mmCIF file of C-alpha atoms and ligand atoms in Angstrom:
data_model
loop_
_atom_site.group_PDB
_atom_site.id
_atom_site.type_symbol
_atom_site.label_atom_id
_atom_site.label_comp_id
_atom_site.label_asym_id
_atom_site.label_seq_id
_atom_site.Cartn_x
_atom_site.Cartn_y
_atom_site.Cartn_z
ATOM 1 C CA MET F 1 -26.267 11.859 1.916
ATOM 2 C CA SER F 2 -27.864 11.320 -1.495
ATOM 3 C CA SER F 3 -27.005 8.153 -3.450
ATOM 4 C CA GLU F 4 -25.165 10.390 -5.917
ATOM 5 C CA ASP F 5 -22.904 11.636 -3.087
ATOM 6 C CA LYS F 6 -22.329 8.053 -2.003
ATOM 7 C CA ASP F 7 -21.140 7.032 -5.496
ATOM 8 C CA GLU F 8 -18.931 10.082 -5.872
ATOM 9 C CA MET F 9 -15.228 9.179 -5.898
ATOM 10 C CA VAL F 10 -13.286 10.347 -2.853
ATOM 11 C CA VAL F 11 -9.599 9.369 -2.539
ATOM 12 C CA THR F 12 -7.647 10.937 0.315
ATOM 13 C CA PRO F 13 -5.051 9.408 2.669
ATOM 14 C CA TRP F 14 -7.851 8.960 5.213
ATOM 15 C CA GLU F 15 -10.856 8.037 3.123
ATOM 16 C CA VAL F 16 -11.504 6.114 -0.080
ATOM 17 C CA ARG F 17 -15.061 5.731 -1.328
ATOM 18 C CA GLY F 18 -17.129 5.463 -4.482
ATOM 19 C CA LYS F 19 -15.982 3.829 -7.692
ATOM 20 C CA VAL F 20 -12.314 4.638 -8.124
ATOM 21 C CA ASP F 21 -11.494 5.981 -11.589
ATOM 22 C CA TYR F 22 -7.731 5.511 -11.883
ATOM 23 C CA GLU F 23 -7.381 7.385 -15.175
ATOM 24 C CA ARG F 24 -9.048 10.362 -13.574
ATOM 25 C CA LEU F 25 -6.723 10.154 -10.555
ATOM 26 C CA ILE F 26 -3.697 10.250 -12.856
ATOM 27 C CA ARG F 27 -5.104 13.426 -14.421
ATOM 28 C CA GLU F 28 -6.232 15.104 -11.201
ATOM 29 C CA PHE F 29 -3.195 14.193 -9.093
ATOM 30 C CA GLY F 30 -0.860 14.982 -11.999
ATOM 31 C CA THR F 31 0.994 11.636 -11.912
ATOM 32 C CA GLN F 32 2.299 9.656 -14.917
ATOM 33 C CA PRO F 33 0.951 6.337 -16.199
ATOM 34 C CA LEU F 34 3.353 3.387 -16.071
ATOM 35 C CA THR F 35 4.206 2.939 -19.749
ATOM 36 C CA GLU F 36 5.286 -0.228 -21.561
ATOM 37 C CA GLU F 37 8.662 1.391 -22.081
ATOM 38 C CA LEU F 38 9.170 2.049 -18.382
ATOM 39 C CA LEU F 39 8.065 -1.484 -17.510
ATOM 40 C CA LYS F 40 10.626 -2.836 -19.987
ATOM 41 C CA ARG F 41 13.306 -0.745 -18.310
ATOM 42 C CA LEU F 42 12.342 -2.099 -14.902
ATOM 43 C CA GLU F 43 12.383 -5.614 -16.312
ATOM 44 C CA SER F 44 15.909 -5.089 -17.605
ATOM 45 C CA PHE F 45 17.035 -4.573 -13.991
ATOM 46 C CA THR F 46 14.917 -7.235 -12.323
ATOM 47 C CA GLY F 47 15.044 -9.931 -15.027
ATOM 48 C CA GLU F 48 11.281 -10.537 -14.799
ATOM 49 C CA LEU F 49 8.152 -8.458 -14.591
ATOM 50 C CA HIS F 50 6.623 -8.853 -11.164
ATOM 51 C CA LEU F 51 3.032 -10.126 -11.177
ATOM 52 C CA GLN F 52 1.812 -6.811 -9.776
ATOM 53 C CA LEU F 53 3.302 -5.001 -12.786
ATOM 54 C CA ARG F 54 2.200 -7.593 -15.338
ATOM 55 C CA ARG F 55 -1.366 -7.457 -14.078
ATOM 56 C CA GLU F 56 -1.313 -3.625 -13.869
ATOM 57 C CA LEU F 57 -1.913 -3.492 -10.135
ATOM 58 C CA PHE F 58 0.757 -0.800 -10.153
ATOM 59 C CA PHE F 59 -0.388 1.731 -12.706
ATOM 60 C CA SER F 60 1.144 5.134 -12.092
ATOM 61 C CA HIS F 61 4.336 6.845 -10.917
ATOM 62 C CA ARG F 62 6.221 10.047 -10.320
ATOM 63 C CA ASP F 63 9.867 10.246 -11.404
ATOM 64 C CA LEU F 64 10.462 6.490 -11.575
ATOM 65 C CA ASP F 65 12.290 7.214 -14.856
ATOM 66 C CA THR F 66 14.511 9.785 -13.112
ATOM 67 C CA VAL F 67 15.382 7.291 -10.371
ATOM 68 C CA LEU F 68 16.325 4.676 -12.968
ATOM 69 C CA ASP F 69 18.396 7.243 -14.936
ATOM 70 C CA LEU F 70 20.337 8.068 -11.779
ATOM 71 C CA TYR F 71 20.704 4.391 -10.908
ATOM 72 C CA GLU F 72 22.188 3.661 -14.323
ATOM 73 C CA LYS F 73 24.735 6.388 -13.697
ATOM 74 C CA GLY F 74 25.677 4.919 -10.330
ATOM 75 C CA THR F 75 23.428 6.768 -7.815
ATOM 76 C CA LYS F 76 21.480 4.263 -5.768
ATOM 77 C CA PHE F 77 18.093 4.948 -4.226
ATOM 78 C CA VAL F 78 16.364 3.965 -1.004
ATOM 79 C CA LEU F 79 12.883 2.534 -0.623
ATOM 80 C CA TYR F 80 10.346 4.087 1.703
ATOM 81 C CA THR F 81 6.879 2.904 2.657
ATOM 82 C CA GLY F 82 4.749 2.663 5.784
ATOM 83 C CA ARG F 83 1.665 1.815 7.778
ATOM 84 C CA GLY F 84 -0.825 3.705 9.929
ATOM 85 C CA PRO F 85 -1.281 1.140 12.709
ATOM 86 C CA SER F 86 -4.889 1.479 13.851
ATOM 87 C CA GLY F 87 -5.762 -2.221 13.820
ATOM 88 C CA PRO F 88 -4.634 -5.516 12.350
ATOM 89 C CA VAL F 89 -3.091 -5.642 8.868
ATOM 90 C CA HIS F 90 -5.286 -6.820 5.985
ATOM 91 C CA ILE F 91 -4.147 -8.395 2.716
ATOM 92 C CA GLY F 92 -4.653 -5.075 0.868
ATOM 93 C CA HIS F 93 -1.863 -3.544 2.969
ATOM 94 C CA LEU F 94 0.425 -6.385 1.934
ATOM 95 C CA VAL F 95 0.159 -5.401 -1.748
ATOM 96 C CA PRO F 96 2.696 -2.517 -1.737
ATOM 97 C CA TRP F 97 4.885 -4.318 0.815
ATOM 98 C CA ILE F 98 5.185 -7.438 -1.367
ATOM 99 C CA PHE F 99 6.277 -5.233 -4.255
ATOM 100 C CA THR F 100 8.689 -3.295 -2.037
ATOM 101 C CA LYS F 101 10.329 -6.576 -1.049
ATOM 102 C CA HIS F 102 10.703 -7.479 -4.730
ATOM 103 C CA LEU F 103 12.500 -4.148 -5.303
ATOM 104 C CA GLN F 104 14.681 -4.597 -2.214
ATOM 105 C CA ASP F 105 15.733 -8.046 -3.439
ATOM 106 C CA HIS F 106 16.589 -6.912 -6.971
ATOM 107 C CA PHE F 107 18.154 -3.535 -6.295
ATOM 108 C CA ASP F 108 19.780 -4.532 -2.996
ATOM 109 C CA THR F 109 18.671 -1.329 -1.358
ATOM 110 C CA ARG F 110 17.613 -0.024 2.030
ATOM 111 C CA LEU F 111 13.991 0.236 3.092
ATOM 112 C CA TYR F 112 12.806 2.864 5.568
ATOM 113 C CA PHE F 113 9.413 1.841 6.925
ATOM 114 C CA GLN F 114 7.380 4.353 8.937
ATOM 115 C CA MET F 115 4.867 3.211 11.563
ATOM 116 C CA THR F 116 2.610 6.230 12.078
ATOM 117 C CA ASP F 117 1.053 5.641 15.490
ATOM 118 C CA ASP F 118 1.001 9.437 15.945
ATOM 119 C CA GLU F 119 -1.013 9.956 12.730
ATOM 120 C CA LYS F 120 -3.623 7.381 13.694
ATOM 121 C CA PHE F 121 -3.926 8.910 17.166
ATOM 122 C CA LEU F 122 -4.464 12.411 15.769
ATOM 123 C CA ILE F 123 -6.995 11.667 13.045
ATOM 124 C CA ASP F 124 -9.631 9.875 15.098
ATOM 125 C CA ASP F 125 -11.058 10.970 18.460
ATOM 126 C CA GLU F 126 -11.657 7.355 19.420
ATOM 127 C CA ASN F 127 -8.054 6.211 18.939
ATOM 128 C CA LYS F 128 -5.912 5.964 22.083
ATOM 129 C CA LEU F 129 -2.194 6.587 21.666
ATOM 130 C CA GLU F 130 -1.049 3.484 23.569
ATOM 131 C CA ASP F 131 -3.286 1.276 21.384
ATOM 132 C CA MET F 132 -1.865 2.736 18.164
ATOM 133 C CA THR F 133 1.682 2.230 19.443
ATOM 134 C CA ARG F 134 0.902 -1.385 20.368
ATOM 135 C CA TYR F 135 -0.597 -2.036 16.920
ATOM 136 C CA GLY F 136 2.602 -0.582 15.449
ATOM 137 C CA PHE F 137 4.686 -3.414 16.939
ATOM 138 C CA GLU F 138 2.049 -6.009 15.960
ATOM 139 C CA ASN F 139 1.858 -4.699 12.376
ATOM 140 C CA ALA F 140 5.664 -4.754 12.090
ATOM 141 C CA LEU F 141 5.437 -8.557 12.492
ATOM 142 C CA ASP F 142 3.452 -8.708 9.241
ATOM 143 C CA LEU F 143 6.110 -6.730 7.435
ATOM 144 C CA ILE F 144 8.938 -8.885 8.755
ATOM 145 C CA ALA F 145 6.992 -12.068 7.911
ATOM 146 C CA LEU F 146 7.220 -11.123 4.218
ATOM 147 C CA GLY F 147 10.974 -11.767 4.353
ATOM 148 C CA PHE F 148 12.628 -8.336 4.332
ATOM 149 C CA LYS F 149 16.355 -8.341 5.041
ATOM 150 C CA PRO F 150 17.118 -7.099 8.571
ATOM 151 C CA GLU F 151 20.421 -5.500 7.550
ATOM 152 C CA ASN F 152 18.608 -3.428 4.920
ATOM 153 C CA THR F 153 15.305 -2.667 6.686
ATOM 154 C CA PHE F 154 14.784 0.174 9.146
ATOM 155 C CA ILE F 155 11.430 0.485 10.886
ATOM 156 C CA ILE F 156 10.672 3.883 12.407
ATOM 157 C CA TYR F 157 8.050 3.961 15.176
ATOM 158 C CA ASP F 158 7.074 7.626 15.134
ATOM 159 C CA VAL F 159 6.345 8.220 18.820
ATOM 160 C CA GLN F 160 9.334 6.245 20.033
ATOM 161 C CA ASP F 161 11.732 7.620 17.406
ATOM 162 C CA ILE F 162 10.553 11.215 17.152
ATOM 163 C CA ASP F 163 13.955 12.527 18.306
ATOM 164 C CA LEU F 164 15.372 11.169 15.061
ATOM 165 C CA LEU F 165 12.685 12.818 12.948
ATOM 166 C CA TYR F 166 11.995 16.132 14.596
ATOM 167 C CA ASP F 167 14.707 18.372 13.094
ATOM 168 C CA ILE F 168 13.820 17.347 9.525
ATOM 169 C CA ALA F 169 10.076 17.640 10.271
ATOM 170 C CA LEU F 170 10.662 21.233 11.387
ATOM 171 C CA GLU F 171 12.632 22.081 8.233
ATOM 172 C CA VAL F 172 9.796 20.671 6.147
ATOM 173 C CA ALA F 173 6.955 22.249 8.137
ATOM 174 C CA LYS F 174 8.551 25.701 8.000
ATOM 175 C CA ARG F 175 8.401 25.651 4.196
ATOM 176 C CA ILE F 176 4.784 24.565 3.733
ATOM 177 C CA THR F 177 2.078 27.173 4.261
ATOM 178 C CA TYR F 178 -1.223 26.455 5.941
ATOM 179 C CA SER F 179 -2.954 27.449 2.743
ATOM 180 C CA THR F 180 -1.085 24.762 0.738
ATOM 181 C CA ALA F 181 -1.782 22.143 3.414
ATOM 182 C CA ARG F 182 -5.466 23.055 3.521
ATOM 183 C CA ALA F 183 -5.789 22.891 -0.266
ATOM 184 C CA THR F 184 -3.971 19.540 -0.359
ATOM 185 C CA PHE F 185 -5.641 17.778 2.558
ATOM 186 C CA GLY F 186 -8.968 19.591 2.911
ATOM 187 C CA PHE F 187 -8.304 20.747 6.486
ATOM 188 C CA GLN F 188 -11.219 22.545 8.172
ATOM 189 C CA ASP F 189 -11.470 25.049 11.019
ATOM 190 C CA SER F 190 -12.287 22.103 13.266
ATOM 191 C CA THR F 191 -9.152 20.116 12.302
ATOM 192 C CA ASN F 192 -6.905 19.698 15.320
ATOM 193 C CA LEU F 193 -3.482 21.355 15.332
ATOM 194 C CA GLY F 194 -1.559 18.082 15.569
ATOM 195 C CA TRP F 195 -3.124 16.804 12.377
ATOM 196 C CA VAL F 196 -2.305 20.030 10.518
ATOM 197 C CA PHE F 197 1.410 19.692 11.411
ATOM 198 C CA TRP F 198 1.499 15.952 10.930
ATOM 199 C CA PRO F 199 2.126 15.707 7.142
ATOM 200 C CA ALA F 200 5.606 17.108 7.812
ATOM 201 C CA VAL F 201 6.337 13.922 9.780
ATOM 202 C CA GLN F 202 5.350 11.622 6.898
ATOM 203 C CA ALA F 203 7.792 13.586 4.707
ATOM 204 C CA VAL F 204 10.808 12.880 6.935
ATOM 205 C CA PRO F 205 11.724 9.316 5.863
ATOM 206 C CA CYS F 206 12.060 10.618 2.266
ATOM 207 C CA PHE F 207 15.135 12.480 3.494
ATOM 208 C CA ILE F 208 16.432 10.643 6.551
ATOM 209 C CA HIS F 209 19.005 8.549 4.682
ATOM 210 C CA LYS F 210 21.273 11.582 4.237
ATOM 211 C CA LYS F 211 21.203 12.342 7.957
ATOM 212 C CA LEU F 212 22.070 8.737 8.830
ATOM 213 C CA THR F 213 24.718 8.015 6.205
ATOM 214 C CA GLY F 214 25.755 11.289 4.545
ATOM 215 C CA GLU F 215 24.593 9.919 1.155
ATOM 216 C CA ASN F 216 22.158 12.092 -0.776
ATOM 217 C CA VAL F 217 20.063 9.663 -2.841
ATOM 218 C CA PRO F 218 16.406 9.728 -3.889
ATOM 219 C CA ALA F 219 13.690 7.743 -2.115
ATOM 220 C CA LEU F 220 11.294 5.595 -4.156
ATOM 221 C CA ILE F 221 7.933 5.066 -2.487
ATOM 222 C CA PRO F 222 5.711 2.100 -3.393
ATOM 223 C CA ALA F 223 2.219 2.731 -1.978
ATOM 224 C CA ALA F 224 -1.416 2.911 -3.052
ATOM 225 C CA ILE F 225 -2.440 6.152 -4.746
ATOM 226 C CA ASP F 226 -4.268 7.385 -1.598
ATOM 227 C CA GLN F 227 -0.925 8.470 -0.073
ATOM 228 C CA ASP F 228 -0.016 10.686 -3.034
ATOM 229 C CA PRO F 229 -1.105 14.035 -1.487
ATOM 230 C CA TYR F 230 1.717 13.687 1.049
ATOM 231 C CA TRP F 231 4.279 13.426 -1.732
ATOM 232 C CA ARG F 232 2.946 16.395 -3.635
ATOM 233 C CA ILE F 233 3.792 18.782 -0.798
ATOM 234 C CA THR F 234 7.053 16.957 -0.027
ATOM 235 C CA ARG F 235 8.218 17.112 -3.627
ATOM 236 C CA ASP F 236 7.576 20.873 -3.713
ATOM 237 C CA ILE F 237 10.048 21.580 -0.934
ATOM 238 C CA ALA F 238 12.616 18.762 -1.371
ATOM 239 C CA GLN F 239 15.058 20.657 -3.546
ATOM 240 C CA LYS F 240 14.854 23.794 -1.387
ATOM 241 C CA LEU F 241 16.216 21.622 1.423
ATOM 242 C CA GLY F 242 18.967 20.135 -0.760
ATOM 243 C CA TYR F 243 17.384 16.706 -1.313
ATOM 244 C CA HIS F 244 16.159 14.804 -4.370
ATOM 245 C CA LYS F 245 12.419 14.889 -4.995
ATOM 246 C CA PRO F 246 10.982 11.609 -3.676
ATOM 247 C CA ALA F 247 9.707 9.324 -6.458
ATOM 248 C CA GLN F 248 6.608 7.153 -6.291
ATOM 249 C CA ILE F 249 5.114 4.046 -7.810
ATOM 250 C CA HIS F 250 1.380 3.786 -7.135
ATOM 251 C CA ASN F 251 -0.806 0.710 -6.803
ATOM 252 C CA ARG F 252 -4.555 0.341 -7.187
ATOM 253 C CA PHE F 253 -6.646 -0.732 -4.213
ATOM 254 C CA LEU F 254 -7.389 -4.349 -3.540
ATOM 255 C CA PRO F 255 -11.191 -4.255 -3.283
ATOM 256 C CA GLY F 256 -13.086 -5.340 -0.200
ATOM 257 C CA LEU F 257 -15.374 -8.370 -0.460
ATOM 258 C CA GLY F 258 -18.490 -6.170 -0.646
ATOM 259 C CA ILE F 259 -19.811 -4.040 -3.502
ATOM 260 C CA GLY F 260 -17.301 -1.355 -4.560
ATOM 261 C CA GLY F 261 -14.717 0.397 -2.390
ATOM 262 C CA LYS F 262 -11.259 -0.658 -1.256
ATOM 263 C CA MET F 263 -10.501 -3.261 1.350
ATOM 264 C CA SER F 264 -10.776 -1.273 4.535
ATOM 265 C CA ALA F 265 -10.522 -2.345 8.174
ATOM 266 C CA SER F 266 -13.548 -0.174 8.971
ATOM 267 C CA GLU F 267 -15.664 -2.882 7.275
ATOM 268 C CA PRO F 268 -14.212 -6.022 8.887
ATOM 269 C CA GLU F 269 -16.622 -8.526 7.275
ATOM 270 C CA THR F 270 -15.392 -7.504 3.812
ATOM 271 C CA CYS F 271 -11.754 -7.602 4.815
ATOM 272 C CA ILE F 272 -9.274 -10.503 5.113
ATOM 273 C CA PHE F 273 -6.995 -9.802 8.064
ATOM 274 C CA THR F 274 -3.646 -11.599 8.215
ATOM 275 C CA THR F 275 -4.671 -12.982 11.600
ATOM 276 C CA ASP F 276 -8.035 -14.415 10.438
ATOM 277 C CA THR F 277 -8.692 -18.107 11.077
ATOM 278 C CA PRO F 278 -9.485 -20.469 8.153
ATOM 279 C CA GLU F 279 -13.173 -20.603 9.173
ATOM 280 C CA VAL F 280 -13.465 -16.828 9.230
ATOM 281 C CA VAL F 281 -11.837 -16.579 5.789
ATOM 282 C CA LYS F 282 -14.272 -19.173 4.416
ATOM 283 C CA ARG F 283 -17.255 -17.302 5.844
ATOM 284 C CA LYS F 284 -16.170 -13.902 4.539
ATOM 285 C CA VAL F 285 -15.433 -15.217 1.043
ATOM 286 C CA TRP F 286 -18.695 -17.157 0.951
ATOM 287 C CA ASN F 287 -20.584 -13.890 1.513
ATOM 288 C CA ALA F 288 -18.556 -11.959 -1.083
ATOM 289 C CA PHE F 289 -20.009 -9.936 -3.919
ATOM 290 C CA THR F 290 -19.365 -11.643 -7.279
ATOM 291 C CA GLY F 291 -20.145 -11.015 -10.919
ATOM 292 C CA GLY F 292 -22.652 -13.871 -10.908
ATOM 293 C CA LYS F 293 -26.266 -13.940 -12.082
ATOM 294 C CA GLY F 294 -29.483 -14.284 -10.090
ATOM 295 C CA THR F 295 -29.883 -18.014 -10.768
ATOM 296 C CA ALA F 296 -27.579 -20.885 -11.704
ATOM 297 C CA THR F 297 -29.629 -21.560 -14.857
ATOM 298 C CA GLU F 298 -29.266 -17.987 -16.042
ATOM 299 C CA GLN F 299 -25.540 -18.000 -15.294
ATOM 300 C CA ARG F 300 -24.983 -21.265 -17.168
ATOM 301 C CA LYS F 301 -26.721 -19.666 -20.118
ATOM 302 C CA THR F 302 -25.252 -16.142 -20.172
ATOM 303 C CA GLY F 303 -22.081 -16.427 -18.086
ATOM 304 C CA ALA F 304 -20.859 -14.081 -15.323
ATOM 305 C CA ASP F 305 -18.807 -10.876 -15.260
ATOM 306 C CA PRO F 306 -15.325 -11.302 -13.736
ATOM 307 C CA THR F 307 -14.538 -7.588 -14.107
ATOM 308 C CA ILE F 308 -16.886 -6.693 -11.240
ATOM 309 C CA CYS F 309 -16.219 -9.844 -9.192
ATOM 310 C CA THR F 310 -14.202 -9.322 -5.988
ATOM 311 C CA ILE F 311 -13.170 -12.984 -5.935
ATOM 312 C CA PHE F 312 -11.718 -12.785 -9.422
ATOM 313 C CA GLN F 313 -9.716 -9.669 -8.442
ATOM 314 C CA TYR F 314 -8.111 -11.650 -5.594
ATOM 315 C CA PHE F 315 -7.015 -14.380 -8.007
ATOM 316 C CA LEU F 316 -5.828 -11.714 -10.443
ATOM 317 C CA TYR F 317 -3.828 -9.614 -8.008
ATOM 318 C CA LEU F 318 -2.593 -12.104 -5.419
ATOM 319 C CA PHE F 319 -3.638 -15.725 -5.517
ATOM 320 C CA GLU F 320 -3.167 -17.031 -9.096
ATOM 321 C CA GLN F 321 0.432 -16.740 -10.209
ATOM 322 C CA ASP F 322 -0.085 -18.697 -13.423
ATOM 323 C CA ASP F 323 -1.248 -16.418 -16.295
ATOM 324 C CA LYS F 324 -2.635 -19.335 -18.303
ATOM 325 C CA LYS F 325 -4.715 -20.658 -15.422
ATOM 326 C CA LEU F 326 -6.055 -17.178 -14.753
ATOM 327 C CA ALA F 327 -7.090 -16.748 -18.403
ATOM 328 C CA GLU F 328 -8.750 -20.168 -18.286
ATOM 329 C CA ARG F 329 -10.718 -19.223 -15.157
ATOM 330 C CA GLU F 330 -11.843 -15.990 -16.789
ATOM 331 C CA LYS F 331 -12.970 -17.811 -19.927
ATOM 332 C CA ARG F 332 -14.915 -20.440 -17.987
ATOM 333 C CA CYS F 333 -16.531 -17.725 -15.869
ATOM 334 C CA ARG F 334 -17.623 -15.649 -18.861
ATOM 335 C CA SER F 335 -19.025 -18.673 -20.664
ATOM 336 C CA GLY F 336 -21.034 -19.897 -17.683
ATOM 337 C CA GLU F 337 -19.030 -23.105 -17.435
ATOM 338 C CA ILE F 338 -18.234 -22.456 -13.768
ATOM 339 C CA LEU F 339 -20.521 -20.981 -11.161
ATOM 340 C CA CYS F 340 -19.522 -18.655 -8.330
ATOM 341 C CA GLY F 341 -19.664 -21.422 -5.729
ATOM 342 C CA GLU F 342 -16.628 -23.082 -7.311
ATOM 343 C CA CYS F 343 -14.464 -19.955 -7.015
ATOM 344 C CA LYS F 344 -15.838 -19.294 -3.533
ATOM 345 C CA LYS F 345 -14.567 -22.716 -2.484
ATOM 346 C CA GLU F 346 -11.181 -22.414 -4.159
ATOM 347 C CA LEU F 347 -10.206 -18.920 -3.083
ATOM 348 C CA PRO F 348 -10.308 -19.584 0.704
ATOM 349 C CA GLU F 349 -8.050 -22.610 0.153
ATOM 350 C CA ARG F 350 -5.468 -20.371 -1.527
ATOM 351 C CA ILE F 351 -5.829 -17.614 1.050
ATOM 352 C CA ASN F 352 -5.610 -20.052 3.956
ATOM 353 C CA THR F 353 -2.507 -21.761 2.551
ATOM 354 C CA PHE F 354 -0.864 -18.343 2.314
ATOM 355 C CA LEU F 355 -2.069 -17.265 5.774
ATOM 356 C CA ALA F 356 -0.960 -20.478 7.504
ATOM 357 C CA GLU F 357 2.608 -19.833 6.331
ATOM 358 C CA HIS F 358 2.386 -16.085 6.980
ATOM 359 C CA GLN F 359 1.051 -16.590 10.510
ATOM 360 C CA LYS F 360 3.938 -18.939 11.354
ATOM 361 C CA LYS F 361 6.515 -16.445 10.094
ATOM 362 C CA ARG F 362 4.649 -13.643 11.854
ATOM 363 C CA GLU F 363 5.000 -15.406 15.219
ATOM 364 C CA LYS F 364 8.687 -16.119 14.582
ATOM 365 C CA ALA F 365 9.214 -12.426 13.789
ATOM 366 C CA ARG F 366 8.631 -11.582 17.481
ATOM 367 C CA ASP F 367 12.195 -12.787 18.136
ATOM 368 C CA THR F 368 13.738 -10.529 15.487
ATOM 369 C CA LEU F 369 11.586 -7.404 15.880
ATOM 370 C CA GLU F 370 14.374 -5.400 17.476
ATOM 371 C CA LYS F 371 16.812 -6.172 14.637
ATOM 372 C CA PHE F 372 14.543 -4.229 12.292
ATOM 373 C CA HIS F 373 14.210 -1.157 14.509
ATOM 374 C CA ILE F 374 16.014 1.865 13.059
ATOM 375 C CA LYS F 375 19.497 2.289 14.532
ATOM 376 C CA ARG F 376 20.865 5.582 15.630
HETATM 377 P P1 LIG S 401 -2.240 2.747 5.738
HETATM 378 O O1 LIG S 401 -1.996 2.049 7.018
HETATM 379 O O2 LIG S 401 -3.582 3.346 5.491
HETATM 380 O O3 LIG S 401 -1.924 1.763 4.545
HETATM 381 C C1 LIG S 401 -0.704 1.043 4.456
HETATM 382 C C2 LIG S 401 -0.354 0.854 2.982
HETATM 383 O O4 LIG S 401 -1.349 0.085 2.322
HETATM 384 C C3 LIG S 401 -1.888 0.786 1.207
HETATM 385 N N1 LIG S 401 -3.296 0.367 1.140
HETATM 386 C C4 LIG S 401 -3.755 -0.478 0.205
HETATM 387 N N2 LIG S 401 -3.170 -1.024 -0.885
HETATM 388 C C5 LIG S 401 -3.931 -1.857 -1.649
HETATM 389 N N3 LIG S 401 -5.228 -2.127 -1.391
HETATM 390 C C6 LIG S 401 -5.865 -1.598 -0.313
HETATM 391 N N4 LIG S 401 -7.147 -1.895 -0.080
HETATM 392 C C7 LIG S 401 -5.118 -0.721 0.535
HETATM 393 N N5 LIG S 401 -5.414 -0.023 1.664
HETATM 394 C C8 LIG S 401 -4.299 0.618 2.016
HETATM 395 C C9 LIG S 401 -1.658 2.249 1.529
HETATM 396 O O5 LIG S 401 -1.601 3.053 0.378
HETATM 397 C C10 LIG S 401 -0.305 2.183 2.208
HETATM 398 O O6 LIG S 401 0.724 2.106 1.250
HETATM 399 N N6 LIG S 401 -0.134 7.314 6.311
HETATM 400 C C11 LIG S 401 0.110 5.926 5.944
HETATM 401 C C12 LIG S 401 1.355 5.369 6.653
HETATM 402 C C13 LIG S 401 2.615 5.797 5.945
HETATM 403 C C14 LIG S 401 2.974 5.462 4.613
HETATM 404 C C15 LIG S 401 4.231 6.094 4.397
HETATM 405 C C16 LIG S 401 2.358 4.692 3.626
HETATM 406 C C17 LIG S 401 3.620 6.570 6.468
HETATM 407 N N7 LIG S 401 4.574 6.747 5.543
HETATM 408 C C18 LIG S 401 4.895 5.951 3.174
HETATM 409 C C19 LIG S 401 2.999 4.553 2.400
HETATM 410 C C20 LIG S 401 4.242 5.187 2.185
HETATM 411 C C21 LIG S 401 -1.089 5.057 6.268
HETATM 412 O O7 LIG S 401 -1.885 5.367 7.120
HETATM 413 O O8 LIG S 401 -1.122 3.874 5.541
#
């Protein structure tokens, strides 16, 4: 692969690489930017702008305005998001879940959460089905630890719950041609048959609420932009099947601790897992890529660049709630008043405080796991 190929942006549900150009994704995927006006509307319902909206971590949507129009007229919506359980959860995965919880709290609405052990089995020759299923239950603990309400949260474990999904998956699959699926997902002659059918399964939770309750309401999906191809094909067929088009709100990727790219479990040293110990977190952050200069003297003189610094992004998106303190950190970084070592010491303290609490709640969640399993 040439270095040009390596830098080229690739964003699919299964691979994200290169420098992600979010403006370009909005254009190419045909989504809408989150406007000031729409944010104000959201704020009027929630009473505050969530940090992830204020700091533009969420940046794009499809039909969020339509969902809010309907809501104002008395039609509720359900939330839908998910996880492909092929390993432990990292803090990037928590980003859309934290925001989903905020929406559940303010709109008092159901969440359908899909655990796609089947997807992860199909897309990688190395992945064993029983391991993916086991990770599904482990990953559910991370979701529950964030504080979702059991009476309003329905986790679907695909392999275990396929009887609940299969009729809708068939209705969806029958209406999507191979040619559309190939154009959307880049399937090749060598792609296995299970994988080709599989996108129909990720569509199902957009529609399952009607089957369970008789209510026909739209689903709103908070997720990173990599999942968008699934919704494109689902939106095309939704109305033919008598459902609302599912709406989306898209987040950017939390970067990994290395140079460029999203946080991804395939590069564990650049990834903070929710199960990492404090020492491991310290080590990973210490080795992180920053916006610093070659020498301390140079940095004191010319300052550093927080816009390319992974550590700064973690403060920005997750670990500094206070806008004033964040602005202060940015100013001191740009002016050379602080050096990278200072941030590299502070960030692990914040992460470890969060993880200590999260890990406790995660263990406690073992007792309540079954309460969150979708009921029939
Ligand atoms: P998965 O397991 O790849 O990712 C789970 C969720 O995390 C988002 N995500 C990230 N967000 C911020 N920064 C990152 N570095 C980062 N990496 C991943 C993903 O967009 C996703 O929202 N096929 C899905 C499982 C799924 C699903 C869904 C996801 C089934 N139904 C509905 C979202 C919505 C998957 O493998 O996700």
